[in-house]
Coordinates of C-alpha atoms (C1' of nucleotides) in Angstrom, one line a residue:
Chain A
X177 CA 51.6 -47.4 2.3
X178 CA 54.2 -50.2 2.6
X179 CA 53.3 -53.4 0.8
X180 CA 55.5 -56.4 0.4
X181 CA 58.0 -54.8 -1.9
X182 CA 58.5 -51.9 0.4
X183 CA 58.8 -54.1 3.4
X184 CA 61.4 -56.3 1.7
X185 CA 63.3 -53.1 1.0
X186 CA 63.2 -52.0 4.6
X187 CA 64.2 -55.5 5.7
X188 CA 67.2 -55.6 3.4
X189 CA 68.5 -52.2 4.7
X190 CA 67.7 -53.0 8.3
X191 CA 69.5 -56.3 8.0
X192 CA 72.6 -54.6 6.5
X193 CA 72.8 -52.0 9.3
X194 CA 71.5 -53.7 12.4
X195 CA 72.8 -57.2 12.6
X196 CA 75.4 -57.4 15.3
X197 CA 74.1 -54.3 17.2
X198 CA 73.0 -54.5 20.8
X199 CA 70.1 -52.6 22.2
X200 CA 71.3 -50.7 25.2
X201 CA 68.1 -48.8 26.0
X202 CA 64.5 -48.3 24.7
X203 CA 62.3 -45.3 25.3
X204 CA 58.8 -44.6 24.4
X205 CA 57.6 -41.1 23.2
X206 CA 54.2 -42.8 22.5
X207 CA 53.8 -46.4 23.5
X208 CA 50.5 -47.4 21.9
X209 CA 52.4 -49.0 19.0
X210 CA 53.7 -51.8 21.4
X211 CA 50.7 -54.2 21.9
X212 CA 52.6 -56.7 24.1
X213 CA 53.3 -55.8 27.8
X214 CA 55.2 -52.5 27.4
X215 CA 57.5 -53.0 30.4
X216 CA 58.3 -56.6 29.5
X217 CA 59.1 -55.5 25.9
X218 CA 61.8 -53.1 27.3
X219 CA 63.0 -55.5 30.0
X220 CA 63.4 -58.4 27.6
X221 CA 65.0 -56.6 24.7
X222 CA 67.5 -54.3 26.5
X223 CA 70.9 -56.0 26.4
X224 CA 69.9 -58.2 23.4
X225 CA 71.8 -58.3 20.1
X226 CA 70.0 -58.2 16.7
X227 CA 70.9 -61.5 15.0
X228 CA 68.8 -61.2 11.8
X229 CA 66.0 -59.2 10.1
X230 CA 63.4 -61.0 8.0
X231 CA 59.9 -60.5 6.7
X232 CA 56.8 -62.5 5.8
X233 CA 54.4 -60.5 3.7
X234 CA 54.1 -57.1 5.2
X235 CA 55.4 -58.3 8.7
X236 CA 58.9 -57.5 9.6
X237 CA 60.8 -59.8 12.0
X238 CA 63.6 -58.2 14.0
X239 CA 65.3 -61.1 15.5
X240 CA 67.4 -61.0 18.7
X241 CA 68.2 -64.6 19.3
X242 CA 65.5 -66.2 21.4
X243 CA 63.2 -63.2 21.0
X244 CA 61.7 -61.5 18.0
X245 CA 60.0 -58.1 17.4
X246 CA 57.1 -58.6 15.1
X247 CA 56.5 -55.2 13.5
X248 CA 53.8 -54.1 11.0
X249 CA 54.1 -50.7 9.4
X250 CA 50.5 -50.5 8.5
X251 CA 49.9 -47.2 6.6
X252 CA 52.8 -44.9 7.5
X253 CA 55.2 -46.8 9.7
X254 CA 58.9 -46.2 9.0
X255 CA 62.3 -46.9 10.5
X256 CA 65.2 -44.6 10.7
X257 CA 68.7 -45.0 11.9
X258 CA 70.1 -41.7 13.3
X259 CA 72.9 -40.6 15.6
X260 CA 71.7 -40.6 19.3
X261 CA 72.4 -36.8 19.6
X262 CA 70.1 -35.9 16.7
X263 CA 66.9 -34.1 17.8
X264 CA 63.7 -36.1 17.8
X265 CA 61.3 -35.4 15.0
X266 CA 57.5 -35.3 15.6
X267 CA 56.0 -38.8 15.5
X268 CA 59.2 -40.7 16.3
X269 CA 57.5 -42.9 18.8
X270 CA 59.9 -45.6 19.8
X271 CA 63.6 -45.1 20.2
X272 CA 66.0 -48.1 20.4
X273 CA 69.4 -46.9 21.6
X274 CA 72.2 -49.1 20.0
X275 CA 75.7 -49.8 21.2
X276 CA 77.4 -47.8 18.3
X277 CA 75.9 -44.4 19.2
X278 CA 73.0 -44.7 16.9
X279 CA 69.3 -45.0 17.4
X280 CA 66.8 -47.1 15.6
X281 CA 63.7 -44.9 15.5
X282 CA 60.2 -46.0 14.6
X283 CA 58.2 -43.2 13.2
X284 CA 54.5 -43.4 12.4
X285 CA 52.4 -40.2 11.8
X286 CA 49.1 -42.0 12.2
X287 CA 50.1 -44.5 14.9
X288 CA 48.4 -47.4 13.0
X289 CA 51.5 -49.6 13.1
X290 CA 51.9 -52.4 15.8
X291 CA 54.8 -54.3 17.5
X292 CA 54.6 -57.6 19.4
X293 CA 57.3 -59.3 21.4
X294 CA 57.3 -63.0 20.7
X295 CA 59.7 -66.0 21.1
X296 CA 61.5 -66.6 17.9
X297 CA 60.5 -70.2 17.7
X298 CA 56.8 -69.2 18.0
X299 CA 56.8 -66.6 15.1
X300 CA 54.9 -68.9 12.7
X301 CA 52.4 -70.0 15.3
X302 CA 51.4 -66.5 16.5
X303 CA 47.8 -65.4 15.7
X304 CA 49.1 -62.6 13.4
X305 CA 51.2 -64.9 11.3
X306 CA 49.7 -68.3 11.3
X307 CA 46.7 -67.3 9.2
X308 CA 48.6 -65.6 6.4
X309 CA 48.5 -67.0 2.8
X310 CA 51.4 -67.5 0.5
X311 CA 53.5 -64.5 -0.8
X312 CA 52.7 -63.4 -4.4
X313 CA 56.0 -64.7 -5.7
X314 CA 56.2 -67.9 -3.7
X315 CA 56.9 -70.9 -5.9
X316 CA 54.1 -72.8 -4.1
X317 CA 51.6 -70.3 -5.3
X318 CA 49.7 -71.8 -8.1
X319 CA 46.6 -70.9 -10.2
X320 CA 44.8 -73.8 -8.5
X321 CA 45.7 -72.4 -5.0
X322 CA 44.2 -69.0 -6.0
X323 CA 41.2 -70.5 -7.7
X324 CA 40.4 -72.7 -4.7
X325 CA 40.4 -69.7 -2.4
X326 CA 38.2 -67.4 -4.5
X327 CA 35.9 -69.5 -6.7
X328 CA 33.0 -69.7 -4.3
X329 CA 33.2 -66.1 -3.1
X330 CA 30.9 -63.3 -4.1
X331 CA 33.3 -60.7 -3.0
X332 CA 35.0 -58.5 -5.7
X333 CA 38.4 -59.8 -6.8
X334 CA 39.9 -56.6 -5.6
X335 CA 38.9 -57.3 -2.1
X336 CA 40.0 -61.0 -2.3
X337 CA 43.5 -60.0 -3.4
X338 CA 43.7 -57.6 -0.5
X339 CA 42.8 -60.4 1.9
X340 CA 46.2 -61.4 3.5
X341 CA 44.9 -64.9 4.3
X342 CA 44.6 -65.6 0.6
X343 CA 47.7 -63.9 -0.7
X344 CA 50.1 -62.3 1.7
X345 CA 51.7 -59.0 0.8
X346 CA 49.5 -57.2 -1.8
X347 CA 48.2 -53.8 -0.8
X348 CA 46.1 -51.2 -2.7
X349 CA 48.7 -50.1 -5.2
X350 CA 49.9 -53.5 -6.4
X351 CA 46.4 -55.0 -6.6
X352 CA 45.3 -52.3 -9.0
X353 CA 48.4 -52.9 -11.1
X354 CA 48.1 -56.7 -11.0
X355 CA 44.4 -56.6 -12.1
X356 CA 45.3 -54.2 -14.9
X357 CA 48.1 -56.5 -16.1
X358 CA 45.7 -59.5 -15.9
X359 CA 42.9 -57.7 -17.9
X360 CA 40.4 -58.2 -15.0
X361 CA 37.9 -55.7 -13.7
X362 CA 38.4 -55.0 -10.0
X363 CA 34.7 -55.3 -9.4
X364 CA 34.4 -58.9 -10.9
X365 CA 33.3 -61.4 -8.2
X366 CA 35.5 -64.2 -7.1
X367 CA 33.1 -66.8 -8.4
X368 CA 33.4 -65.4 -12.0
X369 CA 37.1 -65.7 -12.2
X370 CA 38.3 -68.6 -14.3
X371 CA 41.3 -70.8 -13.7
X372 CA 43.0 -69.2 -16.7
X373 CA 42.6 -65.8 -15.1
X374 CA 44.0 -67.1 -11.8
X375 CA 47.0 -68.0 -13.8
X376 CA 47.3 -64.5 -15.1
X377 CA 47.0 -63.1 -11.5
X378 CA 49.7 -65.4 -10.4
X379 CA 52.1 -64.7 -13.2
X380 CA 51.5 -60.9 -13.2
X381 CA 51.5 -60.7 -9.4
X382 CA 54.8 -62.5 -9.2
X383 CA 56.3 -60.4 -11.9
X384 CA 55.2 -57.1 -10.5
X385 CA 56.2 -57.8 -7.0
X386 CA 59.7 -59.0 -8.1
X387 CA 60.1 -55.9 -10.3
X388 CA 58.8 -53.5 -7.6
X389 CA 61.1 -55.1 -5.0
X390 CA 64.1 -54.7 -7.3
X391 CA 63.2 -51.0 -7.6
X392 CA 63.1 -50.6 -3.8
X393 CA 59.3 -50.3 -3.8
X394 CA 57.0 -47.4 -4.8
X395 CA 57.2 -43.9 -3.4
X396 CA 53.8 -42.1 -3.5
X397 CA 51.8 -40.1 -1.1
X398 CA 52.5 -41.1 2.5
X399 CA 55.0 -43.8 1.7
X400 CA 58.0 -41.7 1.1
X401 CA 61.5 -42.5 2.1
X402 CA 62.5 -44.7 5.0
X403 CA 66.1 -45.3 6.0
X404 CA 67.0 -43.1 3.1
X405 CA 65.7 -45.4 0.5
X406 CA 63.5 -43.9 -2.2
X407 CA 61.6 -46.5 -4.2
X408 CA 61.3 -45.9 -7.9
X409 CA 58.5 -48.3 -9.0
X410 CA 56.1 -45.4 -9.2
X411 CA 57.5 -44.7 -12.7
X412 CA 56.2 -48.1 -13.8
X413 CA 52.6 -47.7 -12.4
X414 CA 50.1 -48.1 -15.2
X415 CA 46.8 -47.2 -13.4
X416 CA 47.2 -46.6 -9.7
X417 CA 46.9 -42.8 -9.0
X418 CA 46.3 -42.2 -12.8
X419 CA 42.6 -41.2 -12.9
X420 CA 41.7 -39.2 -16.0
X421 CA 45.0 -40.0 -17.6
X422 CA 45.3 -42.1 -20.8
X423 CA 45.6 -45.8 -20.4
X424 CA 49.2 -46.7 -21.6
X425 CA 47.8 -49.6 -23.6
X426 CA 44.6 -48.3 -25.3
X427 CA 44.4 -44.6 -24.7
X428 CA 41.1 -44.8 -22.8
X429 CA 40.9 -42.6 -19.7
X430 CA 41.7 -44.4 -16.4
X431 CA 38.8 -44.4 -14.0
X432 CA 38.7 -44.2 -10.2
X433 CA 36.0 -45.9 -8.3
X434 CA 35.6 -47.3 -4.7
X435 CA 35.8 -51.1 -4.2
X436 CA 35.4 -52.4 -0.7
X437 CA 35.9 -48.9 0.6
X438 CA 39.2 -48.4 -1.2
X439 CA 40.2 -46.1 -4.0
X440 CA 40.5 -48.3 -7.1
X441 CA 41.9 -47.4 -10.5
X442 CA 41.3 -49.3 -13.7
X443 CA 41.0 -49.1 -17.4
X444 CA 37.4 -49.6 -18.5
X445 CA 38.4 -50.8 -21.9
X446 CA 41.4 -53.1 -21.2
X447 CA 39.9 -54.8 -18.1
X448 CA 37.0 -57.2 -18.6
Chain B
dA56 C1' 28.7 -68.1 8.9
dT57 C1' 29.0 -63.8 6.7
dC58 C1' 28.3 -59.3 6.2
dT59 C1' 28.6 -54.3 7.6
dA60 C1' 30.1 -50.6 10.6
dT61 C1' 33.3 -48.7 13.5
dG62 C1' 37.7 -47.6 15.7
dC63 C1' 42.4 -46.6 15.4
dC64 C1' 44.9 -41.8 13.9
dT65 C1' 46.9 -37.3 11.7
dG66 C1' 47.8 -34.4 7.8
dG67 C1' 46.3 -32.6 3.5
dT68 C1' 42.7 -30.6 0.9
dG69 C1' 38.8 -28.0 -0.6
dG70 C1' 35.0 -25.0 0.6
dC71 C1' 33.7 -20.8 2.7
Chain C
dT190 C1' 44.4 -16.5 6.9
dG191 C1' 41.7 -19.6 9.6
dC192 C1' 38.2 -22.8 10.5
dC193 C1' 36.0 -27.1 9.5
dA194 C1' 34.3 -31.3 7.5
dC195 C1' 36.0 -34.8 5.0
dC196 C1' 39.1 -38.2 3.0
dA197 C1' 43.2 -41.4 2.8
dG198 C1' 43.2 -46.9 4.3
dG199 C1' 45.3 -52.0 6.7
dC200 C1' 43.4 -54.5 9.8
dA201 C1' 40.8 -56.0 14.2
dT202 C1' 36.7 -56.4 16.3
dA203 C1' 32.0 -55.6 17.6
dG204 C1' 27.4 -55.9 16.2
dA205 C1' 23.7 -57.3 12.9

DNA sequence: ATCTATGCCTGGTGGC
DNA sequence: TGCCACCAGGCATAGA
């Protein structure tokens, strides 16, 4: 499941490989991913040259001058660059033919991902983007910012950190890791979290996302390789996917519970 | 306003 | 081996 560290890795590789390439054709093998008008999406983008690739949280921006593709990978979305002649794999839904004889292919086994066509100048005012909070390692993210967003909530802190309108970019893996590093139980309600604890969330969140990004993200379960990039942060995971294994700090067995409908891993001794 | 349930999806897994 | 119910979960939306 791509979170901000994985999306940044995808952005970096796409930017290196795609800037300067012109789209000469687009074909749909399954078109449900494109949520804007599907014919307009093709008509506008064919003939355009990719000028930049960026991201904000988990959203990718593939910029083509005046227009931008907003792309969210959700659970299993991946991009591949392959020669045009290579046979299609199952679940490769959208094929962008490029002017150098390659394809940009969007693959998504579960079809949860979405793409929108927007004007580049409107990116940050679109409904999907305008509501998002600060990224975990944004310099403007302070303990007061987090505290103000959560101190009157009676939702578990795990759910609050997954809320992209509060902090933009955490997913299930990194929230478990941040809460472990911050010594906070995932079930604690927002209104019980102190300003000092918000400071730990901010510092550990920033540290973990920076480290994970530098590792190219985490490769577990469905989030495997994309664009030939294998993330290596999984070797630094302390609790996520570690149920019944010893806590690396105290030796207690890691527990798995469900919080807000999501599999949640924590150390019952280290986290209070 | 706020909470809960459901839908979107397919592949992997465990039980029989 | 096959069949099947169930689970994985980011996010939007409908309903309570």
